[in-house]
Amino acid sequence: MTAAPTEPTELTDPRTGRARGTAALSREREVAAAVAGARAALPGWSALTPKERGRRLDRLAALIEEHAEQYAAREQAGTGKPGTETAGEVEQVADLFRFYATAARARTAPASGHLVAGHESWVRWEPIGVVGVIVPWNYPLLMAAWRCAPALAAGNTVVAKPAETTPDSLELLAEHAALALGAGVLQSLPGDRRTGRLLVESAVDMVAFTGSGRAGADVAARAGTRRVSLELGGNAPAIVLPGAPADTCASLAEAATYNAGQSCAAPARVITLAENYEDTVAGLAAALGSRLAGRDFGPLNNADQAARYDRLVASSAAKRNFAAAIAQDAGGVQGHWRPARLLADLPYDDPAVTEEVFGPLLTVQQAESTEAALALANSVPQALAASVWTTDLGTGLDLVARLNAGEAWLNCHLVQTAELPHGGRGTSGHGTDLSVLALHEYQRPKTVTVRVTR
């Protein structure tokens, strides 16, 4: 179900900049009602066996698949993504709910048994309670599934707040969840930043937040001693060594422009050695030049993000600034379209290097040695994802092991699946998404010890 909010806000189409409808801004009354509904649904939902919850989550996955075109259309309305991207992401969402429908039944636990003389002990994994989920606009439905699916599978109920600009698909998910899971188990709470703050300060037992570092710090402060799971963005390096695979530049250009580069794990900072620097710059310029905004990827999501992107590009001291084209039928000059871009010959402290740009842009830096390249890769406070590109497997595996990142790839980038965990370090946060490990984000252990002798 979706809370019934009061204040409307205007929604715009990022492809055209034109109004496309309105959405509500939930306030104190709506937040309180949603949390109370989730609290009321908690005993019944958490009392189900993992098998019973799994069956209901599987039904939700089936509803997502049955209405895949409707989900994709809602995603496109809010993000402007091409149909190929939205269709693939809806498919991933259904797969995530199916994965967690069974993952909770294959639980692992610490040691149990006869650990203390005359006693038997074991560990119970229990749900935390009502989870407040706050997700961003870059992947409105997929990021919601990353958070909601393991939280629900672990026995929690969820109140999820979408970004102000992209409430569409999460509203539909909440409607289908009411049918498949039961009333109050998963609710959508549309709104803005104030709504998010109200949700964090409400009577939820845990907050799962995906967004910027500054907002994440505010969430942690407001949450106090309650459990908080944070995924706070990245600034991913890609170390390209001499003799890298032939498809390196094409692969990096595709990953950097997927979703218009609005992905926390997208490659952002390409680092080479002196001997392959010019070849890499030329290769990336050609590869990015073949990627057209409006044909191969969508626009930036909103006016604020477009303005921030423009400010970072304008402040860069790069001596080479290559921009690709925008497709002629991209949607008009009022849309938030930005071309694929390459910045080279720039200082190490350039804003486009030290900050997360969050757009279809790659920077290229040169290092004196492999060790210096690794140091550059690890030189920023964000530590979410990274990649290494080389045909020397030994060197590649060594660098992957020493990269400061929660997820690292060798000769690929942005390859993810439900079975493998994703999470950050440093200012990128400390939560775990995906895999069976994410279940423990939304559970707490209880040790039970029984005396069996007098």
Coordinates of C-alpha atoms in Angstrom, one line a residue:
M1 CA 0.0 0.0 0.0
T2 CA 1.0 3.7 -0.4
A3 CA 0.5 6.3 2.3
A4 CA -2.2 8.9 1.4
P5 CA -0.2 12.1 1.4
T6 CA -1.4 15.7 1.2
E7 CA 1.0 18.1 -0.4
P8 CA 1.6 17.8 -4.2
T9 CA 4.9 18.5 -6.0
E10 CA 5.3 18.8 -9.8
L11 CA 7.2 16.0 -11.6
T12 CA 9.1 16.7 -14.8
D13 CA 10.3 14.5 -17.6
P14 CA 14.1 14.6 -17.7
R15 CA 14.1 14.0 -21.4
T16 CA 12.2 17.2 -22.2
G17 CA 12.1 19.2 -19.0
R18 CA 8.3 19.5 -19.3
A19 CA 5.9 18.7 -16.5
R20 CA 4.6 15.2 -16.4
G21 CA 2.2 15.2 -13.4
T22 CA 2.4 15.6 -9.7
A23 CA 3.3 13.5 -6.7
A24 CA 2.6 13.9 -3.0
L25 CA 4.9 15.1 -0.3
S26 CA 4.2 13.0 2.8
R27 CA 4.5 14.8 6.2
E28 CA 4.1 14.0 9.9
R29 CA 0.7 12.4 9.6
E30 CA 1.4 10.2 6.6
V31 CA 4.8 9.1 8.0
A32 CA 3.2 8.2 11.4
A33 CA 0.4 6.3 9.6
A34 CA 2.8 4.3 7.4
V35 CA 5.1 3.4 10.3
A36 CA 2.0 2.4 12.4
G37 CA 0.8 0.2 9.6
A38 CA 4.1 -1.5 9.3
R39 CA 4.2 -2.0 13.0
A40 CA 0.8 -3.6 13.0
A41 CA 1.8 -5.9 10.1
L42 CA 5.1 -7.0 11.8
P43 CA 3.8 -9.8 14.1
G44 CA 2.0 -11.6 11.4
W45 CA 4.8 -11.2 8.8
S46 CA 7.7 -12.1 11.1
A47 CA 5.8 -15.1 12.5
L48 CA 5.7 -16.8 9.1
T49 CA 8.3 -19.4 8.4
P50 CA 11.0 -18.6 5.9
K51 CA 9.3 -21.0 3.5
E52 CA 5.9 -19.2 3.9
R53 CA 7.5 -15.8 3.4
G54 CA 9.4 -17.1 0.5
R55 CA 6.2 -18.2 -1.3
R56 CA 4.8 -14.7 -0.9
L57 CA 8.0 -13.1 -2.2
D58 CA 7.9 -15.4 -5.1
R59 CA 4.4 -14.3 -5.9
L60 CA 5.5 -10.7 -5.8
A61 CA 8.3 -11.6 -8.3
A62 CA 5.7 -13.1 -10.5
L63 CA 3.5 -9.9 -10.3
I64 CA 6.6 -7.9 -11.3
E65 CA 7.2 -10.1 -14.3
E66 CA 3.5 -10.0 -15.3
H67 CA 3.5 -6.2 -15.2
A68 CA 7.0 -5.7 -16.5
E69 CA 6.0 -3.3 -19.3
Q70 CA 4.1 -1.2 -16.8
Y71 CA 7.1 -1.1 -14.4
A72 CA 9.5 -0.2 -17.3
A73 CA 7.2 2.6 -18.5
R74 CA 7.1 4.1 -14.9
E75 CA 10.9 3.9 -14.7
Q76 CA 11.3 5.6 -18.0
A77 CA 8.9 8.4 -17.0
G78 CA 11.0 9.3 -14.0
T79 CA 14.5 8.6 -15.3
G80 CA 14.3 8.9 -19.1
K81 CA 16.4 5.7 -19.5
P82 CA 16.2 3.8 -22.8
G83 CA 13.8 0.9 -22.9
T84 CA 16.6 -1.6 -23.0
E85 CA 17.9 -0.4 -19.7
T86 CA 14.6 -0.3 -17.9
A87 CA 13.6 -3.7 -19.2
G88 CA 16.8 -5.2 -17.9
E89 CA 16.5 -3.6 -14.5
V90 CA 12.9 -4.8 -14.1
E91 CA 14.1 -8.3 -14.8
Q92 CA 16.8 -7.9 -12.2
V93 CA 14.2 -6.8 -9.6
A94 CA 12.1 -9.8 -10.1
D95 CA 15.2 -12.0 -9.9
L96 CA 16.2 -10.3 -6.6
F97 CA 12.8 -11.1 -4.9
R98 CA 13.1 -14.7 -6.2
F99 CA 16.6 -15.0 -4.9
Y100 CA 15.7 -13.8 -1.4
A101 CA 12.6 -15.9 -1.4
T102 CA 14.9 -18.9 -1.0
A103 CA 18.0 -17.4 0.4
A104 CA 16.4 -16.9 3.9
R105 CA 15.9 -20.7 4.0
A106 CA 19.6 -21.4 3.6
R107 CA 20.7 -19.5 6.6
T108 CA 24.1 -19.8 8.3
A109 CA 24.8 -19.4 11.9
P110 CA 27.8 -19.2 14.3
A111 CA 28.9 -22.3 16.2
S112 CA 26.3 -24.2 18.2
G113 CA 26.1 -27.3 20.3
H114 CA 28.0 -28.4 23.4
L115 CA 30.3 -25.4 23.8
V116 CA 30.1 -25.1 27.6
A117 CA 30.1 -28.1 29.9
G118 CA 26.6 -29.2 30.8
H119 CA 25.0 -26.7 28.4
E120 CA 23.7 -26.6 24.8
S121 CA 23.8 -23.4 22.9
W122 CA 22.6 -22.0 19.5
V123 CA 21.9 -18.7 17.8
R124 CA 18.5 -17.4 16.7
W125 CA 18.5 -14.8 13.9
E126 CA 15.6 -12.5 14.5
P127 CA 14.2 -9.6 12.4
I128 CA 15.0 -6.1 13.6
G129 CA 11.4 -4.9 13.2
V130 CA 10.2 -2.0 11.0
V131 CA 12.8 -0.8 8.5
G132 CA 12.7 2.6 7.0
V133 CA 14.2 2.5 3.5
I134 CA 15.3 5.6 1.6
V135 CA 16.4 5.2 -2.0
P136 CA 17.8 7.5 -4.7
W137 CA 16.6 8.5 -8.2
N138 CA 19.3 6.8 -10.3
Y139 CA 17.8 3.3 -9.9
P140 CA 14.3 3.9 -8.4
L141 CA 13.1 0.4 -8.5
L142 CA 16.3 -1.6 -8.5
M143 CA 17.7 0.2 -5.4
A144 CA 14.4 -0.3 -3.6
A145 CA 14.6 -4.1 -4.4
W146 CA 18.2 -4.2 -3.2
R147 CA 17.0 -2.9 0.2
C148 CA 13.5 -4.2 0.5
A149 CA 14.0 -7.8 -0.7
P150 CA 16.5 -8.9 2.0
A151 CA 14.7 -6.9 4.7
L152 CA 11.4 -8.6 3.9
A153 CA 12.9 -12.0 3.6
A154 CA 14.5 -11.6 7.0
G155 CA 11.0 -11.0 8.5
N156 CA 10.9 -7.2 8.8
T157 CA 8.2 -4.9 7.5
V158 CA 9.3 -1.9 5.4
V159 CA 8.3 1.7 4.8
A160 CA 10.2 2.8 1.7
K161 CA 10.6 6.4 0.6
P162 CA 11.5 7.0 -3.1
A163 CA 13.3 10.0 -4.4
E164 CA 11.1 13.1 -4.9
T165 CA 11.6 13.0 -8.7
T166 CA 11.0 9.2 -9.2
P167 CA 8.1 7.9 -7.1
D168 CA 6.3 6.0 -9.9
S169 CA 7.7 2.5 -9.9
L170 CA 7.9 2.1 -6.1
E171 CA 4.2 3.1 -5.8
L172 CA 3.4 0.2 -8.1
L173 CA 5.6 -2.2 -6.2
A174 CA 3.8 -1.3 -3.0
E175 CA 0.5 -2.0 -4.6
H176 CA 1.6 -5.4 -5.8
A177 CA 3.2 -6.1 -2.4
A178 CA -0.1 -5.5 -0.7
L179 CA -1.6 -8.3 -2.9
A180 CA 1.3 -10.7 -2.6
L181 CA 2.6 -10.1 0.9
G182 CA -0.3 -8.6 2.9
A183 CA -1.4 -5.2 3.9
G184 CA 1.2 -3.0 5.6
V185 CA 4.2 -5.3 4.9
L186 CA 5.8 -3.0 2.3
Q187 CA 4.6 0.6 1.9
S188 CA 5.7 3.4 -0.3
L189 CA 6.0 6.9 1.2
P190 CA 6.4 9.5 -1.5
G191 CA 8.1 12.8 -0.5
D192 CA 11.2 14.9 -0.4
R193 CA 14.1 15.4 1.9
R194 CA 11.9 16.5 4.7
T195 CA 9.9 13.4 4.3
G196 CA 13.1 11.3 4.6
R197 CA 14.1 13.1 7.8
L198 CA 10.7 12.5 9.3
L199 CA 10.9 8.8 8.4
V200 CA 14.4 8.6 10.0
E201 CA 13.1 10.3 13.2
S202 CA 10.0 8.2 13.3
A203 CA 9.5 5.0 15.3
V204 CA 11.3 2.8 12.8
D205 CA 13.8 0.2 14.3
M206 CA 16.4 0.6 11.5
V207 CA 17.2 2.8 8.5
A208 CA 18.6 1.6 5.2
F209 CA 19.8 4.6 3.2
T210 CA 21.3 4.9 -0.3
G211 CA 22.4 8.3 -1.4
S212 CA 25.1 11.0 -1.0
G213 CA 27.7 11.1 1.7
R214 CA 26.5 14.3 3.3
A215 CA 22.9 13.0 3.4
G216 CA 24.1 9.7 4.9
A217 CA 26.0 11.5 7.7
D218 CA 22.8 13.3 8.5
V219 CA 20.8 10.1 8.5
A220 CA 23.3 8.5 10.9
A221 CA 23.1 11.4 13.2
R222 CA 19.3 11.4 13.3
A223 CA 19.1 7.6 13.7
G224 CA 21.2 7.7 16.9
T225 CA 21.7 4.2 18.4
R226 CA 19.4 2.4 15.9
R227 CA 20.9 0.2 13.2
V228 CA 21.8 2.1 10.0
S229 CA 22.9 0.6 6.7
L230 CA 24.6 3.2 4.4
E231 CA 25.6 3.1 0.7
L232 CA 27.0 6.5 0.0
G233 CA 28.3 6.7 -3.5
G234 CA 31.7 6.1 -5.1
N235 CA 34.4 7.4 -7.4
A236 CA 35.6 4.2 -9.0
P237 CA 39.1 4.0 -10.4
A238 CA 39.9 1.8 -13.4
I239 CA 43.6 0.9 -13.6
V240 CA 44.5 0.3 -17.3
L241 CA 47.9 -1.3 -17.7
P242 CA 50.0 -1.7 -21.0
G243 CA 48.8 -4.7 -22.9
A244 CA 45.2 -4.5 -21.5
P245 CA 42.5 -6.5 -23.4
A246 CA 41.6 -5.1 -26.8
D247 CA 38.0 -4.3 -25.7
T248 CA 39.1 -2.3 -22.6
C249 CA 38.2 1.2 -23.9
A250 CA 34.9 0.1 -25.4
S251 CA 33.9 -1.7 -22.2
L252 CA 34.8 1.3 -20.0
A253 CA 33.0 3.7 -22.3
E254 CA 29.8 1.5 -22.1
A255 CA 30.0 1.2 -18.3
A256 CA 30.7 4.9 -17.8
T257 CA 27.6 5.9 -19.9
Y258 CA 25.2 3.3 -18.7
N259 CA 22.4 5.2 -16.9
A260 CA 24.2 8.3 -18.1
G261 CA 27.0 7.5 -15.6
Q262 CA 24.6 7.9 -12.7
S263 CA 25.8 4.8 -10.9
C264 CA 27.8 4.8 -7.7
A265 CA 29.9 1.9 -9.0
A266 CA 30.5 3.2 -12.6
P267 CA 34.1 3.8 -13.7
A268 CA 35.1 7.4 -13.2
R269 CA 38.9 7.7 -12.9
V270 CA 41.0 5.9 -15.5
I271 CA 44.6 5.5 -14.4
T272 CA 47.4 4.4 -16.8
L273 CA 51.2 4.2 -17.0
A274 CA 53.1 6.7 -19.1
E275 CA 53.7 4.2 -21.9
N276 CA 50.0 3.5 -22.6
Y277 CA 48.6 6.9 -21.6
E278 CA 48.2 8.4 -25.1
D279 CA 46.9 5.2 -26.6
T280 CA 44.3 5.0 -23.8
V281 CA 43.2 8.6 -24.2
A282 CA 42.8 8.1 -27.9
G283 CA 41.0 4.8 -27.4
L284 CA 38.6 6.2 -24.8
A285 CA 37.9 9.3 -26.9
A286 CA 36.9 7.1 -29.9
A287 CA 34.8 4.7 -27.7
L288 CA 33.0 7.6 -26.0
G289 CA 32.5 9.3 -29.3
S290 CA 30.5 6.4 -30.5
R291 CA 28.1 6.6 -27.5
L292 CA 25.3 9.1 -28.2
A293 CA 23.1 10.6 -25.5
G294 CA 19.6 10.1 -26.6
R295 CA 20.4 6.9 -28.5
D296 CA 22.7 4.8 -26.2
F297 CA 21.9 6.3 -22.8
G298 CA 19.4 8.7 -21.2
P299 CA 19.6 12.2 -19.6
L300 CA 20.7 13.3 -16.2
N301 CA 17.8 12.9 -13.8
N302 CA 17.0 16.5 -12.7
A303 CA 17.9 20.1 -12.9
D304 CA 20.0 20.1 -9.7
Q305 CA 22.1 17.2 -10.9
A306 CA 22.6 18.7 -14.3
A307 CA 23.7 22.0 -12.7
R308 CA 26.1 20.2 -10.4
Y309 CA 27.6 18.2 -13.3
D310 CA 28.1 21.4 -15.4
R311 CA 29.8 23.1 -12.4
L312 CA 32.3 20.3 -12.0
V313 CA 33.1 20.2 -15.7
A314 CA 33.5 23.9 -15.9
S315 CA 35.8 24.0 -12.8
S316 CA 38.1 21.3 -14.2
A317 CA 41.6 22.3 -15.3
A318 CA 41.8 19.5 -17.9
K319 CA 43.9 20.5 -20.9
R320 CA 42.0 18.1 -23.1
N321 CA 38.2 18.1 -22.9
F322 CA 36.5 15.9 -25.5
A323 CA 32.7 15.7 -25.7
A324 CA 30.7 13.4 -28.0
A325 CA 27.5 14.3 -29.7
I326 CA 23.9 14.2 -28.6
A327 CA 21.3 12.5 -30.8
Q328 CA 19.2 14.9 -32.8
D329 CA 16.0 13.4 -31.6
A330 CA 17.0 13.3 -27.9
G331 CA 14.0 15.2 -26.7
G332 CA 14.7 18.9 -26.9
V333 CA 17.0 21.5 -25.4
Q334 CA 15.1 21.6 -22.2
G335 CA 15.9 18.0 -21.3
H336 CA 18.9 17.2 -19.1
W337 CA 21.0 15.7 -21.8
R338 CA 24.7 15.6 -21.4
P339 CA 27.2 14.1 -23.9
A340 CA 29.7 11.4 -23.1
R341 CA 32.9 13.3 -22.1
L342 CA 36.6 12.6 -21.6
L343 CA 38.9 14.9 -19.5
A344 CA 42.7 14.3 -19.8
D345 CA 45.9 16.1 -18.8
L346 CA 44.4 17.3 -15.5
P347 CA 45.9 17.8 -12.1
Y348 CA 45.7 15.2 -9.4
D349 CA 43.5 17.4 -7.2
D350 CA 41.1 18.4 -10.0
P351 CA 37.5 18.5 -8.8
A352 CA 36.5 16.0 -11.6
V353 CA 38.9 13.6 -9.9
T354 CA 38.3 14.1 -6.2
E355 CA 34.5 14.4 -6.4
E356 CA 32.0 11.9 -7.6
V357 CA 30.8 13.5 -10.8
F358 CA 27.9 11.2 -11.4
G359 CA 27.5 11.7 -15.1
P360 CA 28.7 10.3 -18.4
L361 CA 32.3 11.3 -17.9
L362 CA 35.8 9.7 -17.6
T363 CA 39.0 11.3 -16.5
V364 CA 42.4 9.9 -17.4
Q365 CA 45.5 10.2 -15.2
Q366 CA 49.0 9.0 -15.7
A367 CA 51.1 7.3 -13.1
E368 CA 54.9 6.6 -13.0
S369 CA 54.6 2.9 -12.0
T370 CA 52.1 0.2 -11.2
E371 CA 52.6 1.0 -7.5
A372 CA 51.9 4.7 -8.2
A373 CA 48.8 3.8 -10.1
L374 CA 47.5 1.8 -7.1
A375 CA 48.2 4.7 -4.8
L376 CA 46.3 7.0 -7.1
A377 CA 43.4 4.6 -7.2
N378 CA 43.3 4.5 -3.4
S379 CA 43.8 8.3 -3.0
V380 CA 40.2 9.4 -2.7
P381 CA 38.0 8.9 0.4
Q382 CA 35.3 7.0 -1.5
A383 CA 35.9 3.3 -1.7
L384 CA 33.0 1.5 -3.3
A385 CA 34.2 -0.2 -6.5
A386 CA 37.2 -0.4 -8.8
S387 CA 38.6 -2.4 -11.7
V388 CA 41.9 -3.4 -13.2
W389 CA 42.6 -4.1 -16.9
T390 CA 45.5 -6.2 -17.9
T391 CA 46.4 -9.5 -19.6
D392 CA 48.9 -10.3 -16.9
L393 CA 46.7 -12.3 -14.5
G394 CA 49.1 -12.4 -11.7
T395 CA 49.6 -8.6 -11.6
G396 CA 45.8 -8.1 -12.0
L397 CA 44.9 -10.3 -9.1
D398 CA 47.6 -8.7 -6.9
L399 CA 46.2 -5.2 -7.6
V400 CA 42.6 -6.3 -7.1
A401 CA 43.6 -7.6 -3.7
R402 CA 45.2 -4.3 -2.7
L403 CA 42.5 -1.9 -4.0
N404 CA 40.6 -0.2 -1.3
A405 CA 37.1 -1.1 -2.5
G406 CA 34.2 -3.2 -1.5
E407 CA 33.8 -4.6 -5.0
A408 CA 36.6 -5.0 -7.5
W409 CA 36.6 -6.4 -11.1
L410 CA 39.4 -7.7 -13.3
N411 CA 39.0 -7.0 -17.1
C412 CA 35.3 -6.1 -16.6
H413 CA 33.3 -3.4 -14.7
L414 CA 29.7 -3.2 -13.4
V415 CA 29.2 -7.0 -13.5
Q416 CA 26.9 -7.8 -10.6
T417 CA 24.5 -10.6 -9.6
A418 CA 22.2 -11.3 -6.7
E419 CA 24.6 -14.0 -5.3
L420 CA 27.6 -11.6 -4.8
P421 CA 27.7 -8.9 -2.1
H422 CA 28.1 -5.2 -2.8
G423 CA 29.1 -2.6 -0.3
G424 CA 31.5 0.3 0.5
R425 CA 34.3 1.4 2.7
G426 CA 35.4 4.8 3.9
T427 CA 33.0 7.6 2.9
S428 CA 31.2 5.2 0.7
G429 CA 29.4 3.7 3.7
H430 CA 29.3 0.4 5.5
G431 CA 26.3 -1.5 4.4
T432 CA 26.0 -4.7 2.5
D433 CA 23.6 -5.2 -0.4
L434 CA 23.0 -8.4 -2.4
S435 CA 23.9 -12.0 -1.5
V436 CA 23.0 -13.9 1.6
L437 CA 25.2 -11.6 3.6
A438 CA 22.6 -8.8 3.1
L439 CA 20.2 -10.8 5.2
H440 CA 22.3 -10.1 8.3
E441 CA 21.9 -6.3 7.7
Y442 CA 18.3 -6.7 8.7
Q443 CA 18.6 -9.3 11.5
R444 CA 20.0 -9.5 15.0
P445 CA 21.4 -12.6 16.6
K446 CA 20.2 -13.9 19.9
T447 CA 22.2 -16.5 21.7
V448 CA 20.2 -19.2 23.6
T449 CA 22.0 -21.4 26.1
V450 CA 20.3 -24.2 28.0
R451 CA 21.6 -26.0 31.0
V452 CA 21.1 -29.7 30.5
T453 CA 22.7 -31.1 33.7
R454 CA 22.2 -30.4 37.3

